[in-house]
Coordinates of N, CA and C in Angstrom, one line a residue:
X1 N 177.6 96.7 -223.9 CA 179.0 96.4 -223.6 C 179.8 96.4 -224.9
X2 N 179.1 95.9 -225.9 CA 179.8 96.1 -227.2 C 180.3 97.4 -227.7
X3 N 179.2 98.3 -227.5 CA 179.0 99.3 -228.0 C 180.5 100.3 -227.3
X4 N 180.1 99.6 -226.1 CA 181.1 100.5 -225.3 C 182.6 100.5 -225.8
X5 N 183.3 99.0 -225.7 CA 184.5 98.0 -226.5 C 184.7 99.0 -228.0
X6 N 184.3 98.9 -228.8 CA 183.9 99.7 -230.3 C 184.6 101.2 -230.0
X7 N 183.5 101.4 -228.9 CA 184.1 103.3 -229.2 C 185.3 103.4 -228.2
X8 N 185.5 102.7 -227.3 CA 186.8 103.8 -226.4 C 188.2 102.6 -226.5
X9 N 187.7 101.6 -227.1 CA 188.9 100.3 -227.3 C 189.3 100.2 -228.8
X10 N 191.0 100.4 -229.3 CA 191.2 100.6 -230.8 C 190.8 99.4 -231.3
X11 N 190.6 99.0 -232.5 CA 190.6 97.6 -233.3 C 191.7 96.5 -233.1
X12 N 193.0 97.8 -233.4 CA 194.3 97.2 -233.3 C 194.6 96.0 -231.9
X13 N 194.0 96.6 -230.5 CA 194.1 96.1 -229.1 C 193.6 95.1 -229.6
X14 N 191.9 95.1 -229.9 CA 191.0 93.9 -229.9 C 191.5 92.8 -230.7
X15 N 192.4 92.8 -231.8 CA 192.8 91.7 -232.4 C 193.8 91.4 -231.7
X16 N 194.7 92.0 -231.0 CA 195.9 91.2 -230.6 C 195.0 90.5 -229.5
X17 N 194.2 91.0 -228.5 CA 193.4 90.1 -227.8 C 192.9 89.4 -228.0
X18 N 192.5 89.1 -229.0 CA 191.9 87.9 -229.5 C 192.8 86.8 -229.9
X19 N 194.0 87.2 -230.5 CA 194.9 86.5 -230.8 C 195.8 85.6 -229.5
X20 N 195.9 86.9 -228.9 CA 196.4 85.9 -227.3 C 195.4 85.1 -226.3
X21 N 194.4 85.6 -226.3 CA 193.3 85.3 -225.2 C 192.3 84.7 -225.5
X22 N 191.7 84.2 -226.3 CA 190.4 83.8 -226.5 C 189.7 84.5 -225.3
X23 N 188.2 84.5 -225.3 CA 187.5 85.0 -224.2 C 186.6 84.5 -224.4
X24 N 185.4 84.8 -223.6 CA 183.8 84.5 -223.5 C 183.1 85.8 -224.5
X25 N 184.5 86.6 -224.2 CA 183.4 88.1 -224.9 C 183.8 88.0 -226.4
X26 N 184.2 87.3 -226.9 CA 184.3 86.8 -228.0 C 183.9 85.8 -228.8
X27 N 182.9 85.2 -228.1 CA 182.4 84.0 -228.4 C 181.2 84.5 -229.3
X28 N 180.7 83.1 -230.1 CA 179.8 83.8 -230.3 C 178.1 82.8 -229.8
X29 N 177.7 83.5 -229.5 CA 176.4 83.0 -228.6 C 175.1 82.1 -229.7
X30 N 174.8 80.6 -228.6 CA 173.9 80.4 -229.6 C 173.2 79.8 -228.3
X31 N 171.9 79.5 -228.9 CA 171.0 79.1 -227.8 C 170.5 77.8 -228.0
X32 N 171.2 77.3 -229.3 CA 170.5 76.0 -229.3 C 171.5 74.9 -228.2
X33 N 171.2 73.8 -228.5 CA 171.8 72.6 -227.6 C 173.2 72.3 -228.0
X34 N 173.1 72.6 -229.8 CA 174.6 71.8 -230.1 C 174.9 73.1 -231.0
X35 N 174.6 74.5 -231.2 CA 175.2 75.3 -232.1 C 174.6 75.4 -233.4
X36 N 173.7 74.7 -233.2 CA 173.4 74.0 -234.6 C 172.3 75.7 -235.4
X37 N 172.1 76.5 -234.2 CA 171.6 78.1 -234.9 C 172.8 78.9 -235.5
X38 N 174.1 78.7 -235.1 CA 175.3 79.3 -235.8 C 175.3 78.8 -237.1
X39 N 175.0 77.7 -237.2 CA 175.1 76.8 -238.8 C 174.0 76.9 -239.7
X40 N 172.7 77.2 -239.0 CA 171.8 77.7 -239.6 C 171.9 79.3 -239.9
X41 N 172.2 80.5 -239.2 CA 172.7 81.3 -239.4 C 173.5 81.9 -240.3
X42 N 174.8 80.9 -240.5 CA 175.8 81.3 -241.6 C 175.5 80.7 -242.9
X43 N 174.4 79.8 -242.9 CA 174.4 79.1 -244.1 C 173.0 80.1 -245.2
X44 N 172.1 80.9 -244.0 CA 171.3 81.6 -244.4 C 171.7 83.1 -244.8
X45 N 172.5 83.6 -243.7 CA 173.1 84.6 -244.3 C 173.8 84.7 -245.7
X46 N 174.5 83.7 -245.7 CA 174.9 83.5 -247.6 C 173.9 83.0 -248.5
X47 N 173.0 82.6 -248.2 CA 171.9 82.2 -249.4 C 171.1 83.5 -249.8
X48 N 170.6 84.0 -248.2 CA 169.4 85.0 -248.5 C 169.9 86.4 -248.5
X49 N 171.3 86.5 -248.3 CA 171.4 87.9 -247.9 C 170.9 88.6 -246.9
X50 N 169.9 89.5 -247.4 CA 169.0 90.4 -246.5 C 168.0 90.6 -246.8
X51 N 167.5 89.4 -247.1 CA 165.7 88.9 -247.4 C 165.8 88.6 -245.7
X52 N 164.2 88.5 -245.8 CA 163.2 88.3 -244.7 C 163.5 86.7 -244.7
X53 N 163.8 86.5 -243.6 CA 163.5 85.0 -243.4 C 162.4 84.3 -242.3
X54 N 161.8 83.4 -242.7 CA 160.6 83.3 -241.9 C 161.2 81.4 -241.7
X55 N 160.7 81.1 -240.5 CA 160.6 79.7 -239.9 C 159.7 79.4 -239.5
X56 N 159.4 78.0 -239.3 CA 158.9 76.9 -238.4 C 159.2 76.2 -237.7
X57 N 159.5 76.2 -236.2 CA 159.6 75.4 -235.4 C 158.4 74.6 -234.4
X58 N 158.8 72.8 -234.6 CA 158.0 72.2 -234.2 C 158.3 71.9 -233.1
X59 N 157.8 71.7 -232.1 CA 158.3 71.2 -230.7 C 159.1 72.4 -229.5
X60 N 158.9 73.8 -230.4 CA 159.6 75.3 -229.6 C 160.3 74.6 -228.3
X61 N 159.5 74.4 -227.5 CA 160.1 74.8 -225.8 C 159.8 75.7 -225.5
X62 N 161.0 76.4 -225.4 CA 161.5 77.4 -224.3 C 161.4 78.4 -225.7
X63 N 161.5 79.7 -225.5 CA 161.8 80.5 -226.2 C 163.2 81.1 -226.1
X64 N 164.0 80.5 -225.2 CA 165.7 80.9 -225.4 C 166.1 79.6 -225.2
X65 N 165.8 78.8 -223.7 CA 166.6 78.1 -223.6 C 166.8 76.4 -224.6
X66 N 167.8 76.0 -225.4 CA 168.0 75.2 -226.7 C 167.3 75.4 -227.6
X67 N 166.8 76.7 -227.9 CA 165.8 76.5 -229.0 C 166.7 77.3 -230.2
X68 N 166.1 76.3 -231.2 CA 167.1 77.1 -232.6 C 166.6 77.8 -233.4
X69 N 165.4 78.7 -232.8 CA 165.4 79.8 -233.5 C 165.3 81.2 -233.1
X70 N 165.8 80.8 -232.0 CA 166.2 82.2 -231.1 C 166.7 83.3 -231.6
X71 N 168.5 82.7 -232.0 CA 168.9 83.8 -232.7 C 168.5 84.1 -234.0
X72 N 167.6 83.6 -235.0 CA 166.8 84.3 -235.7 C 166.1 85.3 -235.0
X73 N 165.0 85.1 -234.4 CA 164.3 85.8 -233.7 C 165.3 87.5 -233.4
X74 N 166.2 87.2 -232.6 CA 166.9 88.4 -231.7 C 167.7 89.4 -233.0
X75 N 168.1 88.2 -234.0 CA 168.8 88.8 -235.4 C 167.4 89.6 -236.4
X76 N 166.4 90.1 -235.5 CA 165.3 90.2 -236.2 C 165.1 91.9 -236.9
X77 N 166.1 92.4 -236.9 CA 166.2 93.7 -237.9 C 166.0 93.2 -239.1
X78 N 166.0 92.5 -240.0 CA 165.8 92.3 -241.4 C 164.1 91.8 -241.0
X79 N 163.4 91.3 -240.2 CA 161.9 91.4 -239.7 C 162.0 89.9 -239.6
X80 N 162.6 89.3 -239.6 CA 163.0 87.8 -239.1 C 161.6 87.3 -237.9
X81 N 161.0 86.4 -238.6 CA 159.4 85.6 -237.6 C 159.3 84.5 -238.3
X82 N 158.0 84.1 -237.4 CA 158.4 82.3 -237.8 C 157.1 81.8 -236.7
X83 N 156.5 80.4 -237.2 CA 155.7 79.9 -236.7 C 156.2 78.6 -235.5
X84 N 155.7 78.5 -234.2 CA 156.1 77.9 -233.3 C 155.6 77.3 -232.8
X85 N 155.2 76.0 -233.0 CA 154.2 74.7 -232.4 C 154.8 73.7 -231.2
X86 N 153.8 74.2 -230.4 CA 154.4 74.1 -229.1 C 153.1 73.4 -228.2
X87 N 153.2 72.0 -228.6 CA 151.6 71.3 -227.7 C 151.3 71.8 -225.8
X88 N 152.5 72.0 -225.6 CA 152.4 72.0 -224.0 C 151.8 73.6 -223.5
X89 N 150.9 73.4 -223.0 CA 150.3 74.6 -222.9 C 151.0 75.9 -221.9
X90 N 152.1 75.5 -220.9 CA 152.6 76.2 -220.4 C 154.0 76.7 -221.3
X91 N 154.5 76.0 -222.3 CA 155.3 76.8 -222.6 C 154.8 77.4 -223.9
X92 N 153.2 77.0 -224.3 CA 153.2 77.9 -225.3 C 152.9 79.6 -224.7
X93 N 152.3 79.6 -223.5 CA 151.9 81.1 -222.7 C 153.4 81.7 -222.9
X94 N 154.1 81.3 -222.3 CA 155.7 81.6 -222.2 C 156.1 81.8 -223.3
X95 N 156.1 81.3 -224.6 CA 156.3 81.8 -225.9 C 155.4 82.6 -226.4
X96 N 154.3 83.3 -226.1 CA 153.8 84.4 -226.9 C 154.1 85.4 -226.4
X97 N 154.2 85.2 -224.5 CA 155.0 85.9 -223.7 C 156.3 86.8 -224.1
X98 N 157.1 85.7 -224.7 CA 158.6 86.1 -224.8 C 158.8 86.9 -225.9
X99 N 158.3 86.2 -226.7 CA 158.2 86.2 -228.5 C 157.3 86.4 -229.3
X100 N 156.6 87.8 -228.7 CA 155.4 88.6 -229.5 C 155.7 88.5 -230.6
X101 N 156.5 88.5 -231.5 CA 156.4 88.8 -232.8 C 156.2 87.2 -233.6
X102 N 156.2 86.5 -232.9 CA 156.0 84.6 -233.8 C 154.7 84.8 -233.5
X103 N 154.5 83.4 -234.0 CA 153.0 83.5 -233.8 C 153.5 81.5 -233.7
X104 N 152.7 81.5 -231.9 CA 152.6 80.5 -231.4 C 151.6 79.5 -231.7
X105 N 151.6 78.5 -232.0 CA 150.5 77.5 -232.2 C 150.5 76.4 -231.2
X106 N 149.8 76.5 -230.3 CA 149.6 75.4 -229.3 C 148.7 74.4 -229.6
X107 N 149.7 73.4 -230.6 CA 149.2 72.4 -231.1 C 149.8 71.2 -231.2
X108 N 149.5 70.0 -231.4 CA 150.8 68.7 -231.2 C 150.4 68.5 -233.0
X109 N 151.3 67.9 -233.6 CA 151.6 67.2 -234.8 C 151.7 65.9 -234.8
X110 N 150.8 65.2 -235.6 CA 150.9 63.9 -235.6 C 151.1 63.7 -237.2
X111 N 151.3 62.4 -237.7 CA 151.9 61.7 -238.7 C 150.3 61.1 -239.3
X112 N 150.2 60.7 -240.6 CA 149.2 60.8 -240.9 C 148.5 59.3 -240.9
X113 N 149.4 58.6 -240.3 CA 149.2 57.4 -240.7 C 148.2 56.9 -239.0
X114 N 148.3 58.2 -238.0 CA 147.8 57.4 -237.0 C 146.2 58.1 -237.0
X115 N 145.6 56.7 -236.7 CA 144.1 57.3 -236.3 C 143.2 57.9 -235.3
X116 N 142.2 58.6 -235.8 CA 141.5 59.6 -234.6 C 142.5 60.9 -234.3
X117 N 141.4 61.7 -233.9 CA 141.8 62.9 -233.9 C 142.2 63.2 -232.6
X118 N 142.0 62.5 -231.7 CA 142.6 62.9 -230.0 C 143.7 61.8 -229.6
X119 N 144.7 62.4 -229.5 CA 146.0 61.8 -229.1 C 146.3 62.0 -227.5
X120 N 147.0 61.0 -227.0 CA 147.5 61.2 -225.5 C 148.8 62.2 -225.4
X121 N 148.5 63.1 -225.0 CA 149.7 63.9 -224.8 C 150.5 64.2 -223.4
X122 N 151.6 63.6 -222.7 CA 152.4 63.8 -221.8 C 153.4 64.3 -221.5
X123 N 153.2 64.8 -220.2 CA 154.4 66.3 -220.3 C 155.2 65.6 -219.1
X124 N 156.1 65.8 -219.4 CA 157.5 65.0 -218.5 C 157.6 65.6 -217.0
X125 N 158.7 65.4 -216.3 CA 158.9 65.9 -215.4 C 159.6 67.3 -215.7
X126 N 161.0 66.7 -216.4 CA 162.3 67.7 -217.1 C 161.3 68.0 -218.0
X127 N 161.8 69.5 -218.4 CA 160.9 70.7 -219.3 C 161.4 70.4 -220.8
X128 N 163.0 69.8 -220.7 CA 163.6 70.0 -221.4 C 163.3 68.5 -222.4

């Protein structure tokens, strides 16, 4: 759709539309809960330029829905990957699923201070 907007719609139009109308098609899209991948976004784009940026996310989820590193992932022409630890075994299938190029770890993280090596782990009702 962008593509489309670009070639047969002038620049000139698009700004005044933007100026009068705000829209949805002008927004700009994030997948996390609070935006918080726009701020990660703009603050990396000015540090790294157009280096490779690689993450870790603990606790993934979903592979779109609130997760903040989506739009890394999708911004992934500069080869943009990242490690994603995800104890619940159904959304880690769903994230190797979604997001071939990370490399999923279906594993829980604990703190070093607790003992033994088997923890109780509980998966909620909400996914979320």
């Amino acid at each position: 759709m962008k593509q489309f907007v670009k070639k047969y719609i002038p620049n000139s139009w698009l700004e005044i539309y933007r100026n009068i109308k705000p829209s949805w098609f002008f927004r700009k899209l994030s997948y996390a809960q609070c935006g918080e991948d726009l701020i990660l976004e703009h603050l990396l784009r000015g540090l790294v330029k157009n280096e490779v940026i690689n993450y870790c996310d603990i606790g993934a989820n979903s592979p779109w829905k609130l997760s903040n590193t989506a739009k890394l992932y999708k911004i992934n022409s500069n080869g943009c990957t990242g490690v994603l630890v995800e104890p619940d075994p159904f959304f880690s299938k769903f994230l190797k699923r979604k997001r071939p190029k990370d490399i999923v770890v279906n594993k829980g993280v604990k703190i070093a201070d607790i003992e033994g090596n088997t923890l109780e782990f509980y998966i909620m009702n909400s996914k979320t």
